[in-house]
Amino acid sequence: MTTINGPLEEKATAVTGDALQDTLVDLIDLSLTAKQAHWNLVGKRFRSIHLQLDELVSAARGYTDQVAERAAALGVNPDGTAGTVAANSQVPQFDAGWLSDDGVVAHLVAVYQGVIARMRERIATTGDTDVVTQDLFISLTAELEKECWMLQAER
């Protein structure tokens, strides 16, 4: 079996790897949460929000791939399994059933704000361990903040 050896020292790899793994979990669950809303959305703004949710899901999935590939490049095994995501996610879930358009927007704004707050903490953490990962986190956070702004404009 081949092992991937990354460029960082062991301690930096551990800290950065944890930040990447936590981000991976956040982003996977963000995409699942937005897709759940997409399927169960009702209301006067159904069509526009339904389409916006697909955009959010697609973006989150793309971010997920970037984060997982960065982890792999550092020699850290990314774990996006359902069990890991379920056990470690901090993303608040929707209630079962139909979801009003206003409720979806309000819930997703709160979800995005939580993910963004955790991303900003990870930006600070990785500044000491790996500036390349920090740069990735900065660019992803900028996109998440833009998406959050666009959701807030729906209120």
Coordinates of N, CA and C in Angstrom, one line a residue:
M1 N 0.8 -1.2 0.0 CA 0.0 0.0 0.0 C 0.9 1.2 0.0
T2 N 0.5 2.2 -0.8 CA 1.2 3.5 -0.9 C 0.7 4.5 0.2
T3 N 1.6 5.2 0.8 CA 1.2 6.3 1.7 C 1.6 7.6 1.0
I4 N 0.7 8.5 1.2 CA 1.0 9.9 0.7 C 1.7 10.7 1.8
N5 N 2.8 11.2 1.4 CA 3.6 12.0 2.4 C 3.4 13.5 1.9
G6 N 2.9 14.3 2.8 CA 2.7 15.7 2.5 C 3.9 16.5 2.9
P7 N 3.8 17.8 2.6 CA 5.0 18.7 2.8 C 5.1 19.2 4.2
L8 N 4.1 19.0 5.1 CA 4.1 19.7 6.4 C 4.7 18.8 7.4
E9 N 5.2 19.4 8.5 CA 5.7 18.6 9.7 C 4.5 18.0 10.3
E10 N 4.7 17.0 11.2 CA 3.7 16.1 11.7 C 2.6 16.9 12.5
K11 N 3.0 17.8 13.4 CA 2.1 18.6 14.2 C 1.2 19.5 13.3
A12 N 1.9 20.2 12.3 CA 1.2 21.1 11.4 C 0.2 20.3 10.5
T13 N 0.6 19.0 10.1 CA -0.3 18.2 9.4 C -1.5 17.8 10.2
A14 N -1.3 17.5 11.5 CA -2.5 17.1 12.4 C -3.4 18.3 12.5
V15 N -2.9 19.5 12.8 CA -3.8 20.6 13.0 C -4.5 21.0 11.7
T16 N -3.8 21.0 10.7 CA -4.4 21.4 9.4 C -5.4 20.3 8.9
G17 N -5.0 19.1 9.1 CA -5.9 18.0 8.7 C -7.2 18.0 9.5
D18 N -7.1 18.3 10.8 CA -8.4 18.4 11.6 C -9.3 19.6 11.0
A19 N -8.6 20.7 10.7 CA -9.4 21.8 10.1 C -10.0 21.4 8.8
L20 N -9.3 20.7 8.0 CA -9.8 20.3 6.7 C -10.9 19.3 6.9
Q21 N -10.8 18.3 7.8 CA -11.8 17.3 8.0 C -13.1 18.0 8.6
D22 N -13.0 18.9 9.5 CA -14.1 19.6 10.0 C -14.8 20.4 8.9
T23 N -14.1 21.0 8.1 CA -14.6 21.7 6.9 C -15.3 20.8 6.0
L24 N -14.7 19.7 5.7 CA -15.4 18.7 4.8 C -16.7 18.3 5.4
V25 N -16.8 18.0 6.6 CA -18.1 17.6 7.2 C -19.1 18.7 7.1
D26 N -18.7 20.0 7.4 CA -19.6 21.1 7.3 C -20.1 21.2 5.9
L27 N -19.3 21.1 4.9 CA -19.7 21.4 3.5 C -20.5 20.3 3.0
I28 N -20.2 19.0 3.3 CA -21.1 17.9 2.9 C -22.5 18.1 3.5
D29 N -22.5 18.4 4.8 CA -23.9 18.5 5.4 C -24.6 19.8 4.9
L30 N -23.8 20.8 4.6 CA -24.4 22.0 4.0 C -25.1 21.6 2.7
S31 N -24.4 20.9 1.8 CA -25.0 20.5 0.6 C -26.3 19.6 0.8
L32 N -26.2 18.7 1.7 CA -27.3 17.8 2.0 C -28.5 18.6 2.6
T33 N -28.2 19.5 3.4 CA -29.3 20.4 4.0 C -30.0 21.2 3.0
A34 N -29.2 21.8 2.1 CA -29.8 22.6 1.0 C -30.6 21.7 0.1
K35 N -30.1 20.5 -0.2 CA -30.9 19.6 -1.1 C -32.2 19.1 -0.4
Q36 N -32.2 18.9 0.9 CA -33.4 18.6 1.6 C -34.4 19.7 1.5
A37 N -34.0 20.9 1.6 CA -34.9 22.0 1.5 C -35.4 22.1 0.0
H38 N -34.5 21.9 -0.9 CA -34.9 21.9 -2.3 C -36.1 21.0 -2.6
W39 N -36.0 19.8 -2.0 CA -37.0 18.8 -2.3 C -38.4 19.1 -1.6
N40 N -38.3 19.8 -0.5 CA -39.5 20.0 0.4 C -40.0 21.4 0.4
L41 N -39.5 22.2 -0.4 CA -39.9 23.7 -0.4 C -41.3 23.9 -1.0
V42 N -42.0 24.8 -0.3 CA -43.3 25.3 -0.8 C -43.4 26.8 -0.5
G43 N -44.2 27.4 -1.3 CA -44.5 28.8 -1.1 C -44.5 29.6 -2.3
K44 N -44.8 30.9 -2.2 CA -45.0 31.8 -3.4 C -43.7 32.0 -4.1
R45 N -42.6 31.9 -3.5 CA -41.3 32.1 -4.1 C -40.6 30.7 -4.5
F46 N -41.4 29.7 -4.6 CA -40.9 28.3 -4.8 C -39.9 28.3 -5.9
R47 N -40.2 28.7 -7.1 CA -39.4 28.5 -8.2 C -38.0 29.2 -8.1
S48 N -38.0 30.5 -7.7 CA -36.7 31.2 -7.6 C -35.8 30.6 -6.4
I49 N -36.4 30.2 -5.3 CA -35.6 29.7 -4.2 C -35.2 28.2 -4.6
H50 N -36.1 27.5 -5.2 CA -35.8 26.1 -5.6 C -34.6 26.1 -6.5
L51 N -34.5 27.0 -7.5 CA -33.3 27.1 -8.4 C -32.1 27.6 -7.6
Q52 N -32.3 28.5 -6.7 CA -31.2 29.0 -5.9 C -30.6 27.9 -5.0
L53 N -31.4 27.1 -4.5 CA -31.0 25.9 -3.7 C -30.1 25.0 -4.5
D54 N -30.5 24.7 -5.8 CA -29.6 23.9 -6.6 C -28.2 24.5 -6.8
E55 N -28.2 25.8 -6.9 CA -26.9 26.5 -7.1 C -26.1 26.4 -5.8
L56 N -26.7 26.5 -4.6 CA -26.0 26.4 -3.4 C -25.5 24.9 -3.2
V57 N -26.3 24.0 -3.6 CA -25.8 22.5 -3.5 C -24.6 22.3 -4.4
S58 N -24.7 22.8 -5.6 CA -23.6 22.6 -6.5 C -22.3 23.3 -6.0
A59 N -22.5 24.5 -5.5 CA -21.3 25.2 -5.0 C -20.7 24.4 -3.8
A60 N -21.5 24.0 -2.9 CA -21.0 23.3 -1.7 C -20.3 22.0 -2.1
R61 N -20.9 21.3 -3.1 CA -20.2 20.1 -3.5 C -18.9 20.3 -4.2
G62 N -18.8 21.4 -4.9 CA -17.5 21.8 -5.5 C -16.5 22.2 -4.4
Y63 N -16.9 22.9 -3.4 CA -16.0 23.2 -2.3 C -15.5 22.0 -1.5
T64 N -16.5 21.0 -1.4 CA -16.2 19.8 -0.7 C -15.0 19.1 -1.4
D65 N -15.1 19.0 -2.7 CA -14.0 18.4 -3.5 C -12.7 19.1 -3.3
Q66 N -12.7 20.4 -3.3 CA -11.4 21.1 -3.1 C -10.8 20.8 -1.8
V67 N -11.7 20.8 -0.8 CA -11.2 20.5 0.6 C -10.6 19.1 0.7
A68 N -11.4 18.1 0.2 CA -10.9 16.7 0.3 C -9.6 16.5 -0.5
E69 N -9.5 17.2 -1.6 CA -8.3 17.0 -2.4 C -7.1 17.7 -1.7
R70 N -7.3 18.8 -1.0 CA -6.3 19.5 -0.3 C -5.8 18.6 0.8
A71 N -6.7 17.9 1.5 CA -6.4 17.0 2.6 C -5.5 15.9 2.1
A72 N -5.9 15.3 1.0 CA -5.2 14.2 0.4 C -3.8 14.6 0.0
A73 N -3.7 15.8 -0.6 CA -2.4 16.3 -1.0 C -1.4 16.5 0.2
L74 N -2.0 16.7 1.4 CA -1.2 16.8 2.6 C -0.9 15.4 3.3
G75 N -1.5 14.4 2.7 CA -1.3 13.1 3.3 C -2.3 12.7 4.3
V76 N -3.4 13.5 4.4 CA -4.5 13.3 5.3 C -5.7 12.6 4.6
N77 N -6.2 11.5 5.1 CA -7.3 10.8 4.5 C -8.6 11.6 4.7
P78 N -9.2 12.1 3.7 CA -10.5 12.8 3.9 C -11.6 11.7 4.2
D79 N -12.5 12.0 5.1 CA -13.6 11.1 5.4 C -14.9 11.8 5.3
G80 N -15.6 11.5 4.2 CA -16.9 12.0 3.9 C -18.0 11.0 4.0
T81 N -17.8 10.0 4.8 CA -18.8 8.9 4.9 C -20.0 9.5 5.7
A82 N -21.1 8.9 5.4 CA -22.4 9.3 6.0 C -22.3 9.2 7.6
G83 N -21.7 8.2 8.1 CA -21.5 8.0 9.5 C -20.7 9.1 10.1
T84 N -19.6 9.5 9.5 CA -18.7 10.6 10.0 C -19.4 11.9 9.9
V85 N -20.1 12.2 8.8 CA -20.9 13.4 8.7 C -21.9 13.5 9.8
A86 N -22.7 12.4 9.9 CA -23.8 12.4 10.9 C -23.3 12.6 12.4
A87 N -22.1 12.0 12.7 CA -21.6 12.0 14.0 C -20.9 13.3 14.4
N88 N -20.5 14.1 13.3 CA -19.6 15.2 13.6 C -20.2 16.6 13.1
S89 N -21.3 16.5 12.4 CA -21.9 17.8 11.9 C -22.4 18.7 12.9
Q90 N -22.1 20.0 12.7 CA -22.7 21.0 13.5 C -23.7 21.8 12.8
V91 N -24.1 21.3 11.6 CA -25.1 22.0 10.8 C -26.5 21.7 11.3
P92 N -27.3 22.7 11.7 CA -28.7 22.4 12.2 C -29.5 21.9 11.0
Q93 N -30.3 20.9 11.3 CA -31.2 20.2 10.3 C -32.6 20.8 10.3
F94 N -33.2 20.7 9.1 CA -34.6 21.1 9.0 C -35.5 20.0 9.6
D95 N -36.7 20.4 10.1 CA -37.7 19.5 10.5 C -38.2 18.7 9.3
A96 N -38.7 17.6 9.5 CA -39.3 16.8 8.5 C -40.6 17.4 7.9
G97 N -40.9 17.2 6.7 CA -42.1 17.7 6.1 C -41.9 18.9 5.2
W98 N -43.0 19.5 4.7 CA -42.9 20.6 3.8 C -42.3 21.8 4.5
L99 N -41.5 22.6 3.8 CA -40.8 23.7 4.3 C -41.2 25.0 3.6
S100 N -41.7 26.0 4.4 CA -42.1 27.2 3.7 C -40.8 28.0 3.2
D101 N -41.1 28.7 2.1 CA -40.0 29.4 1.5 C -39.3 30.4 2.5
D102 N -40.1 31.1 3.3 CA -39.5 32.0 4.3 C -38.7 31.3 5.3
G103 N -39.3 30.1 5.8 CA -38.6 29.3 6.8 C -37.3 28.8 6.3
V104 N -37.3 28.4 5.0 CA -36.0 27.8 4.4 C -35.0 28.9 4.4
V105 N -35.3 30.1 3.9 CA -34.4 31.2 3.8 C -33.8 31.5 5.2
A106 N -34.7 31.7 6.2 CA -34.2 32.0 7.6 C -33.3 30.9 8.1
H107 N -33.7 29.7 7.9 CA -32.9 28.6 8.4 C -31.5 28.5 7.8
L108 N -31.5 28.7 6.4 CA -30.2 28.6 5.7 C -29.3 29.8 6.0
V109 N -29.9 30.9 6.3 CA -29.1 32.1 6.7 C -28.3 31.7 8.0
A110 N -29.1 31.1 8.9 CA -28.4 30.7 10.2 C -27.4 29.6 10.0
V111 N -27.7 28.7 9.1 CA -26.7 27.6 8.8 C -25.5 28.2 8.2
Y112 N -25.6 29.1 7.2 CA -24.4 29.7 6.6 C -23.7 30.5 7.6
Q113 N -24.3 31.3 8.5 CA -23.6 32.1 9.5 C -22.8 31.2 10.4
G114 N -23.3 30.0 10.8 CA -22.6 29.1 11.6 C -21.4 28.5 10.9
V115 N -21.5 28.1 9.7 CA -20.4 27.6 8.9 C -19.4 28.7 8.7
I116 N -19.8 29.9 8.4 CA -18.8 31.0 8.2 C -18.1 31.3 9.4
A117 N -18.7 31.3 10.6 CA -18.0 31.5 11.8 C -16.9 30.4 12.1
R118 N -17.3 29.2 11.8 CA -16.3 28.1 12.0 C -15.2 28.2 10.9
M119 N -15.5 28.6 9.7 CA -14.5 28.8 8.7 C -13.5 29.9 9.1
R120 N -14.0 31.0 9.7 CA -13.1 32.1 10.1 C -12.2 31.6 11.2
E121 N -12.7 30.7 12.1 CA -11.8 30.1 13.1 C -10.7 29.3 12.5
R122 N -11.1 28.5 11.5 CA -10.1 27.7 10.8 C -9.1 28.5 10.0
I123 N -9.5 29.6 9.5 CA -8.6 30.5 8.8 C -7.5 31.0 9.8
A124 N -7.9 31.3 11.0 CA -7.0 31.7 12.0 C -6.0 30.6 12.4
T125 N -6.6 29.4 12.6 CA -5.8 28.2 13.0 C -4.8 27.9 12.0
T126 N -5.2 27.8 10.7 CA -4.3 27.4 9.7 C -3.2 28.4 9.3
G127 N -3.4 29.7 9.7 CA -2.4 30.7 9.5 C -1.1 30.3 10.1
D128 N -1.1 29.6 11.2 CA 0.1 29.1 11.9 C 0.6 27.8 11.4
T129 N -0.2 27.0 10.6 CA 0.2 25.7 10.2 C 0.4 25.5 8.7
D130 N -0.4 26.1 7.9 CA -0.3 25.9 6.5 C -1.0 27.0 5.8
V131 N -0.3 28.0 5.2 CA -0.9 29.1 4.6 C -1.6 28.8 3.3
V132 N -1.2 27.7 2.6 CA -1.9 27.2 1.4 C -3.3 26.8 1.8
T133 N -3.5 26.0 2.8 CA -4.8 25.7 3.3 C -5.6 26.9 3.7
Q134 N -4.9 27.8 4.4 CA -5.5 29.0 4.9 C -6.1 29.8 3.7
D135 N -5.3 29.9 2.6 CA -5.7 30.6 1.4 C -7.0 29.9 0.8
L136 N -7.0 28.6 0.8 CA -8.2 27.9 0.3 C -9.4 28.3 1.2
F137 N -9.2 28.2 2.5 CA -10.3 28.6 3.4 C -10.8 30.0 3.2
I138 N -9.8 30.9 3.0 CA -10.2 32.3 2.7 C -11.1 32.4 1.5
S139 N -10.7 31.8 0.4 CA -11.5 31.9 -0.8 C -12.8 31.2 -0.6
L140 N -12.9 30.1 0.0 CA -14.2 29.4 0.3 C -15.1 30.2 1.2
T141 N -14.5 30.9 2.2 CA -15.3 31.7 3.1 C -15.9 32.9 2.3
A142 N -15.1 33.5 1.5 CA -15.6 34.6 0.7 C -16.8 34.2 -0.1
E143 N -16.8 33.0 -0.7 CA -17.9 32.5 -1.5 C -19.1 32.2 -0.6
L144 N -18.8 31.6 0.5 CA -19.9 31.3 1.5 C -20.6 32.6 2.0
E145 N -19.8 33.6 2.2 CA -20.3 34.9 2.7 C -21.2 35.6 1.6
K146 N -20.7 35.4 0.3 CA -21.5 35.9 -0.8 C -22.9 35.2 -0.9
E147 N -22.8 33.9 -0.7 CA -24.1 33.1 -0.8 C -25.0 33.5 0.4
C148 N -24.4 33.7 1.5 CA -25.2 34.1 2.7 C -25.9 35.5 2.5
W149 N -25.1 36.4 1.9 CA -25.7 37.7 1.6 C -26.9 37.5 0.6
M150 N -26.7 36.7 -0.4 CA -27.8 36.5 -1.4 C -29.0 35.9 -0.7
L151 N -28.8 35.0 0.2 CA -29.9 34.4 0.9 C -30.6 35.5 1.8
Q152 N -29.8 36.3 2.4 CA -30.4 37.3 3.3 C -31.2 38.3 2.5
A153 N -30.8 38.6 1.2 CA -31.5 39.5 0.3 C -32.9 38.9 0.0
E154 N -33.1 37.6 0.2 CA -34.4 37.0 -0.1 C -35.4 37.2 1.0
R155 N -35.0 37.8 2.2 CA -35.9 38.0 3.3 C -36.9 39.1 3.0

